[in-house]
Short mmCIF file of C-alpha atoms in Angstrom, two decimals:
data_model
loop_
_atom_site.label_atom_id
_atom_site.label_comp_id
_atom_site.label_asym_id
_atom_site.label_seq_id
_atom_site.Cartn_x
_atom_site.Cartn_y
_atom_site.Cartn_z
CA MET A 20 -0.24 -22.67 -19.71
CA ILE A 21 0.47 -21.45 -16.15
CA ASN A 22 2.27 -18.11 -15.87
CA ASP A 23 4.97 -17.35 -13.31
CA PHE A 24 2.62 -15.53 -10.95
CA VAL A 25 0.20 -18.48 -10.71
CA LYS A 26 3.23 -20.73 -10.09
CA THR A 27 4.14 -18.35 -7.27
CA TRP A 28 0.68 -18.78 -5.72
CA ILE A 29 1.09 -22.56 -5.77
CA TRP A 30 4.52 -22.18 -4.21
CA LEU A 31 3.11 -19.91 -1.47
CA MET A 32 0.32 -22.41 -0.73
CA ASP A 33 2.89 -25.08 0.05
CA TYR A 34 4.30 -22.75 2.70
CA TYR A 35 0.80 -21.79 3.84
CA ILE A 36 0.26 -25.40 4.96
CA GLY A 37 3.05 -24.93 7.51
CA SER A 38 1.58 -21.72 8.94
CA TYR A 39 -0.78 -21.50 11.91
CA LEU A 40 -2.29 -18.35 10.42
CA ASP A 41 -5.00 -20.22 8.52
CA LEU A 42 -7.85 -18.09 7.17
CA ASP A 43 -11.54 -18.85 7.02
CA VAL A 44 -12.22 -21.49 4.32
CA ARG A 45 -14.97 -19.32 2.82
CA ILE A 46 -12.53 -16.46 2.23
CA MET A 47 -9.96 -18.78 0.67
CA LYS A 48 -12.46 -20.47 -1.64
CA ASN A 49 -13.83 -17.12 -2.74
CA PHE A 50 -10.31 -15.96 -3.58
CA LEU A 51 -9.37 -19.08 -5.53
CA GLU A 52 -12.56 -19.03 -7.58
CA LYS A 53 -11.51 -15.64 -8.96
CA VAL A 54 -7.97 -16.60 -9.96
CA LEU A 55 -6.89 -18.96 -12.70
CA TYR A 56 -8.32 -22.16 -11.19
CA THR A 57 -5.95 -24.84 -12.51
CA ASP A 58 -5.66 -28.50 -11.49
CA GLU A 59 -2.39 -27.65 -9.73
CA LEU A 60 -4.04 -24.96 -7.60
CA ASN A 61 -6.93 -27.28 -6.80
CA VAL A 62 -4.60 -30.08 -5.62
CA VAL A 63 -2.69 -27.78 -3.25
CA PHE A 64 -5.90 -26.20 -1.95
CA GLN A 65 -7.36 -29.63 -1.15
CA ARG A 66 -4.19 -30.47 0.78
CA ILE A 67 -4.70 -27.33 2.86
CA LEU A 68 -8.32 -28.27 3.64
CA ASN A 69 -7.44 -31.88 4.49
CA ASP A 70 -4.56 -30.92 6.77
CA LYS A 71 -6.72 -28.34 8.51
CA GLU A 72 -9.46 -30.90 9.17
CA LYS A 73 -6.91 -33.40 10.55
CA GLY A 74 -5.28 -30.80 12.78
CA LYS A 75 -1.93 -30.91 11.00
CA ILE A 76 -1.47 -27.14 10.82
CA SER A 77 1.78 -26.53 12.70
CA GLU A 78 2.27 -23.75 15.25
CA LYS A 79 5.06 -21.87 13.56
CA ILE A 80 4.95 -18.62 11.63
CA GLU A 81 6.11 -19.18 8.07
CA LYS A 82 6.81 -15.90 6.31
CA ARG A 83 5.70 -17.12 2.92
CA GLY A 84 2.50 -18.45 4.45
CA ILE A 85 1.94 -14.98 5.88
CA LEU A 86 2.42 -13.47 2.43
CA LEU A 87 -0.41 -15.60 1.02
CA ASN A 88 -2.59 -14.59 3.98
CA VAL A 89 -2.02 -10.92 3.16
CA ILE A 90 -2.89 -11.50 -0.52
CA ILE A 91 -6.18 -13.21 0.36
CA LEU A 92 -7.09 -10.67 3.06
CA LEU A 93 -6.50 -7.81 0.62
CA ASP A 94 -8.70 -9.52 -1.95
CA ASP A 95 -11.45 -10.00 0.65
CA THR A 96 -11.14 -6.36 1.77
CA TYR A 97 -11.29 -5.04 -1.80
CA GLU A 98 -14.40 -7.12 -2.51
CA MET A 99 -16.05 -5.79 0.65
CA ILE A 100 -15.35 -2.20 -0.41
CA CYS A 101 -16.81 -2.81 -3.88
CA LYS A 102 -20.00 -4.21 -2.32
CA GLU A 103 -20.38 -1.11 -0.15
CA GLU A 104 -20.15 1.35 -3.06
CA GLY A 105 -23.34 3.42 -3.27
CA PHE A 106 -24.25 2.79 0.37
CA ILE A 107 -23.52 4.44 3.71
CA LEU A 108 -20.75 2.67 5.61
CA LEU A 109 -22.43 1.09 8.65
CA ASN A 110 -20.69 -0.07 11.82
CA LYS A 111 -20.92 -3.76 10.90
CA SER A 112 -19.00 -3.14 7.67
CA LEU A 113 -16.59 -0.76 9.40
CA ASP A 114 -15.77 -3.34 12.09
CA TYR A 115 -15.10 -5.92 9.38
CA LEU A 116 -12.78 -3.55 7.50
CA ILE A 117 -10.97 -2.44 10.67
CA ASN A 118 -10.30 -6.06 11.68
CA ASN A 119 -9.00 -6.88 8.19
CA PHE A 120 -6.75 -3.82 8.08
CA LEU A 121 -5.39 -4.53 11.57
CA SER A 122 -4.35 -8.00 10.41
CA ILE A 123 -2.96 -6.74 7.10
CA ASN A 124 -1.07 -3.92 8.82
CA TRP A 125 0.67 -6.19 11.32
CA LEU A 126 1.41 -9.04 8.89
CA LEU A 127 2.70 -6.76 6.13
CA ALA A 128 4.89 -4.80 8.55
CA TYR A 129 6.34 -8.11 9.76
CA LEU A 130 7.20 -9.08 6.17
CA LEU A 131 8.70 -5.70 5.34
CA ARG A 132 10.92 -5.79 8.45
CA LYS A 133 12.30 -9.25 7.71
CA ASP A 134 14.87 -10.57 5.31
CA PHE A 135 13.27 -13.75 3.97
CA GLU A 136 16.44 -15.75 3.61
CA ASN A 137 18.15 -15.19 6.96
CA GLY A 138 15.52 -13.52 9.14
CA ARG A 139 17.48 -10.29 9.72
CA LYS A 140 15.40 -7.40 10.98
CA SER A 141 15.48 -4.11 9.10
CA GLU A 142 16.63 -1.23 11.25
CA GLY A 143 14.66 1.93 11.85
CA ASN A 144 11.07 2.05 10.64
CA THR A 145 8.29 -0.34 11.64
CA TYR A 146 6.93 -0.02 8.08
CA GLN A 147 3.27 -0.16 9.13
CA GLN A 148 1.51 0.95 5.98
CA SER A 149 -2.12 1.18 7.19
CA ASP A 150 -2.12 3.08 10.51
CA ILE A 151 -3.73 6.09 8.87
CA ILE A 152 -6.52 4.06 7.24
CA ILE A 153 -7.34 2.26 10.52
CA GLU A 154 -7.65 5.58 12.35
CA PHE A 155 -9.76 6.94 9.49
CA LEU A 156 -12.21 4.00 9.76
CA LYS A 157 -12.42 4.47 13.54
CA VAL A 158 -13.32 8.14 13.03
CA ILE A 159 -16.15 7.14 10.66
CA ARG A 160 -17.43 4.62 13.21
CA LYS A 161 -17.35 7.28 15.94
CA GLU A 162 -19.32 9.67 13.71
CA ASN A 163 -21.90 6.94 13.08
CA ASN A 164 -22.39 6.50 16.82
CA ILE A 165 -22.82 10.25 17.31
CA ARG A 166 -25.44 10.39 14.53
CA LYS A 167 -27.48 7.69 16.26
CA MET A 168 -27.60 9.75 19.45
CA ILE A 169 -28.89 12.90 17.72
CA LYS A 170 -32.67 12.93 17.35
CA LYS A 171 -34.00 14.45 14.12
CA ASP A 172 -37.36 14.58 12.40
CA ASP A 173 -38.01 12.57 9.19
CA ALA A 174 -37.27 15.49 6.82
CA GLU A 175 -33.89 16.15 8.43
CA LYS A 176 -33.04 12.44 8.38
CA GLU A 177 -33.81 12.15 4.66
CA GLU A 178 -31.66 15.17 3.85
CA ASN A 179 -28.80 13.89 6.01
CA ILE A 180 -28.92 10.45 4.38
CA LYS A 181 -28.19 12.06 1.00
CA ILE A 182 -25.24 13.93 2.51
CA TRP A 183 -23.90 10.79 4.22
CA GLU A 184 -24.19 8.81 0.98
CA ASN A 185 -22.07 11.39 -0.85
CA VAL A 186 -19.51 11.45 1.96
CA SER A 187 -19.36 7.63 2.01
CA LYS A 188 -18.70 7.61 -1.73
CA TYR A 189 -15.50 9.62 -1.25
CA ASP A 190 -14.54 7.71 1.89
CA LEU A 191 -14.69 4.46 -0.08
CA LYS A 192 -12.58 5.95 -2.90
CA PHE A 193 -9.91 6.81 -0.36
CA ILE A 194 -10.01 3.31 1.20
CA LYS A 195 -10.01 1.66 -2.23
CA ALA A 196 -6.95 3.63 -3.38
CA HIS A 197 -5.10 2.51 -0.26
CA VAL A 198 -5.94 -1.16 -0.92
CA GLU A 199 -4.76 -0.81 -4.53
CA TYR A 200 -1.41 0.49 -3.28
CA LEU A 201 -1.11 -2.40 -0.78
CA LYS A 202 -1.89 -4.92 -3.53
CA PHE A 203 0.87 -3.43 -5.66
CA LEU A 204 3.30 -3.63 -2.74
CA VAL A 205 2.37 -7.28 -2.11
CA ILE A 206 2.88 -8.12 -5.80
CA LEU A 207 6.41 -6.72 -5.49
CA LEU A 208 6.94 -8.90 -2.41
CA CYS A 209 5.75 -11.96 -4.34
CA ILE A 210 8.13 -11.28 -7.23
CA THR A 211 10.99 -10.58 -4.81
CA GLU A 212 10.64 -13.95 -3.09
CA SER A 213 9.40 -16.17 -5.94
CA PRO A 214 11.85 -18.70 -7.42
CA PHE A 215 10.08 -18.44 -10.80
CA TYR A 216 11.39 -14.97 -11.75
CA SER A 217 14.86 -14.08 -12.94
CA LYS A 218 17.44 -12.69 -10.54
CA GLN A 219 17.24 -9.32 -12.29
CA SER A 220 13.43 -9.19 -11.97
CA ARG A 221 13.62 -10.05 -8.27
CA MET A 222 16.27 -7.39 -7.71
CA ILE A 223 14.19 -4.67 -9.42
CA ALA A 224 11.06 -5.69 -7.47
CA SER A 225 13.03 -5.64 -4.21
CA GLN A 226 14.40 -2.15 -4.86
CA LEU A 227 10.95 -0.81 -5.73
CA LYS A 228 9.49 -2.43 -2.62
CA ASN A 229 12.21 -0.98 -0.37
CA CYS A 230 11.63 2.49 -1.77
CA LEU A 231 7.84 2.39 -1.38
CA LYS A 232 7.85 0.98 2.14
CA LYS A 233 10.03 3.87 3.37
CA ILE A 234 8.37 6.74 1.51
CA LEU A 235 4.72 5.81 2.03
CA VAL A 236 4.66 4.91 5.73
CA ASN A 237 1.51 6.44 7.23
CA CYS A 238 0.64 8.36 4.06
CA ARG A 239 -2.82 8.87 2.67
CA ILE A 240 -2.99 7.50 -0.88
CA GLU A 241 -5.27 9.67 -3.00
CA LYS A 242 -4.96 8.18 -6.49
CA PHE A 243 -3.04 5.34 -8.09
CA PHE A 244 -2.60 5.20 -11.86
CA MET A 245 -1.03 2.34 -13.83
CA GLU A 246 0.09 2.71 -17.45
CA PRO A 247 -1.78 0.02 -19.46
CA ASN A 248 0.96 -0.05 -22.11
CA ILE A 249 3.64 -2.21 -20.49
CA GLN A 250 5.85 -2.14 -23.60
CA TYR A 251 8.57 0.48 -23.76
CA SER A 252 8.23 2.46 -26.98
CA GLU A 253 9.35 6.06 -26.54
CA GLU A 254 9.90 6.51 -30.25
CA GLU A 255 6.30 5.62 -31.11
CA PHE A 256 4.34 7.19 -28.26
CA GLY A 257 6.60 9.94 -26.95
CA ILE A 258 8.19 10.44 -23.56
CA HIS A 259 4.93 10.07 -21.57
CA THR A 260 4.97 6.34 -22.19
CA THR A 261 8.07 6.05 -19.96
CA THR A 262 5.94 6.77 -16.85
CA LYS A 263 4.55 3.39 -15.75
CA PHE A 264 2.69 4.44 -12.62
CA GLU A 265 1.78 7.60 -10.74
CA MET A 266 0.73 7.73 -7.12
CA TYR A 267 -0.68 10.87 -5.51
CA PHE A 268 -0.39 10.88 -1.73
CA ILE A 269 -0.61 13.17 1.31
CA GLN A 270 2.02 13.21 4.05
CA SER A 271 0.92 13.26 7.69
CA ASN A 272 1.46 17.05 7.83
CA GLY A 273 -0.99 17.57 4.93
CA ASP A 274 1.56 18.21 2.14
CA ARG A 275 0.70 16.60 -1.22
CA TYR A 276 3.13 14.75 -3.49
CA CYS A 277 3.21 12.68 -6.65
CA LEU A 278 5.45 9.61 -6.90
CA ARG A 279 6.24 8.40 -10.45
CA LEU A 280 8.01 5.31 -11.70
CA ASP A 281 9.72 6.06 -15.01
CA PHE A 282 11.39 3.74 -17.49
CA PRO A 283 14.69 4.89 -19.08
CA HIS A 284 14.45 7.97 -21.31
CA ASN A 285 16.77 10.50 -22.91
CA ASP A 286 17.71 12.25 -19.65
CA VAL A 287 17.99 9.22 -17.34
CA LYS A 288 19.15 5.89 -18.75
CA LYS A 289 17.73 3.62 -16.04
CA ILE A 290 14.45 2.78 -14.28
CA HIS A 291 13.94 5.46 -11.64
CA PHE A 292 11.51 7.26 -9.33
CA ASN A 293 10.50 10.91 -9.52
CA ILE A 294 8.79 12.62 -6.61
CA HIS A 295 7.32 16.10 -6.82
CA GLU A 296 4.51 18.33 -5.71
CA PRO A 297 1.54 18.26 -8.09
CA PHE A 298 2.27 20.78 -10.88
CA ARG A 299 5.50 21.89 -9.19
CA GLY A 300 9.10 20.76 -9.01
CA THR A 301 10.64 19.42 -5.82
CA ALA A 302 13.07 16.68 -4.81
CA PHE A 303 13.35 13.27 -3.21
CA PRO A 304 13.33 13.22 0.63
CA ILE A 305 16.80 13.24 2.15
CA LYS A 306 18.38 11.19 4.94
CA LYS A 307 19.14 12.50 8.43
CA TYR A 308 22.90 12.78 7.80
CA GLU A 309 22.25 14.71 4.55
CA PHE A 310 20.02 17.14 6.44
CA GLN A 311 22.73 17.58 9.08
CA GLU A 312 25.31 18.32 6.38
CA LEU A 313 23.03 21.08 5.04
CA CYS A 314 22.63 22.48 8.57
CA ASP A 315 26.43 22.55 8.97
CA LYS A 316 26.78 24.46 5.69
CA CYS A 317 24.05 26.97 6.67
CA PRO A 318 24.54 27.55 10.42
CA ASP A 319 22.69 30.89 10.38
CA CYS A 320 19.55 29.48 8.78
CA ASP A 321 16.88 27.36 10.47
CA LEU A 322 16.32 24.66 7.85
CA ASN A 323 13.33 23.31 9.78
CA ASP A 324 11.40 26.11 8.08
CA PHE A 325 11.89 24.32 4.76
CA PHE A 326 11.86 20.64 5.72
CA TYR A 327 9.39 18.31 7.37
CA LYS A 328 10.74 15.28 9.27
CA TYR A 329 8.91 11.97 9.17
CA GLY A 330 10.44 8.60 10.00
CA ASP A 331 14.03 8.43 8.81
CA CYS A 332 13.66 11.14 6.14
CA TYR A 333 13.42 14.91 5.80
CA TRP A 334 10.87 16.05 3.20
CA PHE A 335 10.92 19.30 1.24
CA LYS A 336 7.87 21.26 2.37
CA ASN A 337 5.27 22.39 -0.16
CA ASN A 338 6.24 25.54 -2.09
CA PHE A 339 9.86 24.92 -1.15
CA LEU A 340 11.39 27.45 -3.58
CA LEU A 341 8.81 30.10 -2.67
CA LYS A 342 9.63 29.65 1.03
CA ILE A 343 13.34 30.13 0.28
CA LYS A 344 12.66 33.32 -1.73
CA GLU A 345 10.52 34.73 1.08
CA LYS A 346 13.21 33.89 3.63
CA CYS A 347 15.89 35.56 1.50
CA LYS A 348 13.84 38.78 1.42
CA ASP A 349 14.00 38.89 5.20
#
């Protein structure tokens, strides 16, 4: 029996045929071999190959075709990262990852800016989710080039290799966590646009997607945890079961936060996000007009001491309450 997500893949492949953004056949085959390889998937895939060979790929950008491209590119990128675990990241691998992330970054930003049904552009943010990871990979490549220029004896080289291997291990963890977040975001996009999910499911996925794309622009994802128990059973397992995922991330100014998705519980009777500093309480970022209202209420206080602006939002700085107490002493 084919589930709704596999049906969505088949549906996306039909749109992929009308997209000029056709990927390498090797990458596509590798992806399809890992998913539920049904007769239906095979038929659509063969149509893609045949049309490509006959030059029937049209020169128009189809948004749903782009979505499938992003899914396959993310899968290819994740596989590449897994292969590199335990090794030093060399320039050949770095170039491959940079090229993949450049494509993913542009294509995903395009999807997040567009309304699928009528093509309306979202206002404000560009929603590029991977700028920080691309710059990070370029820094590693630059360091590799510097190392090659520095001459060392054999003993120093052997010692440095051990250090570089340990550093690469943590670099790959960081890159992997970012890909896991992007895969989650793309799954939400799939559910939002798929005709095989209920209207309510699509609405929830769309709201989650809209929240994530605004909050996590240019953030460094540190860890991403998913609750394996998808059933809601607060009575049996306690309130902790209501948290379905936790994401630890770092804003571009270095402040750390945790974003949680919680199912309904005693205090809040709906699916909702919580955002806080690790081990501390804080609040959701506020909009520009909300920040201005606070400034109007506190004309004698420079609120920039307590908030950090990024994109369309103002974030509560780390140790927010402590900063207020220190300011009040003055």
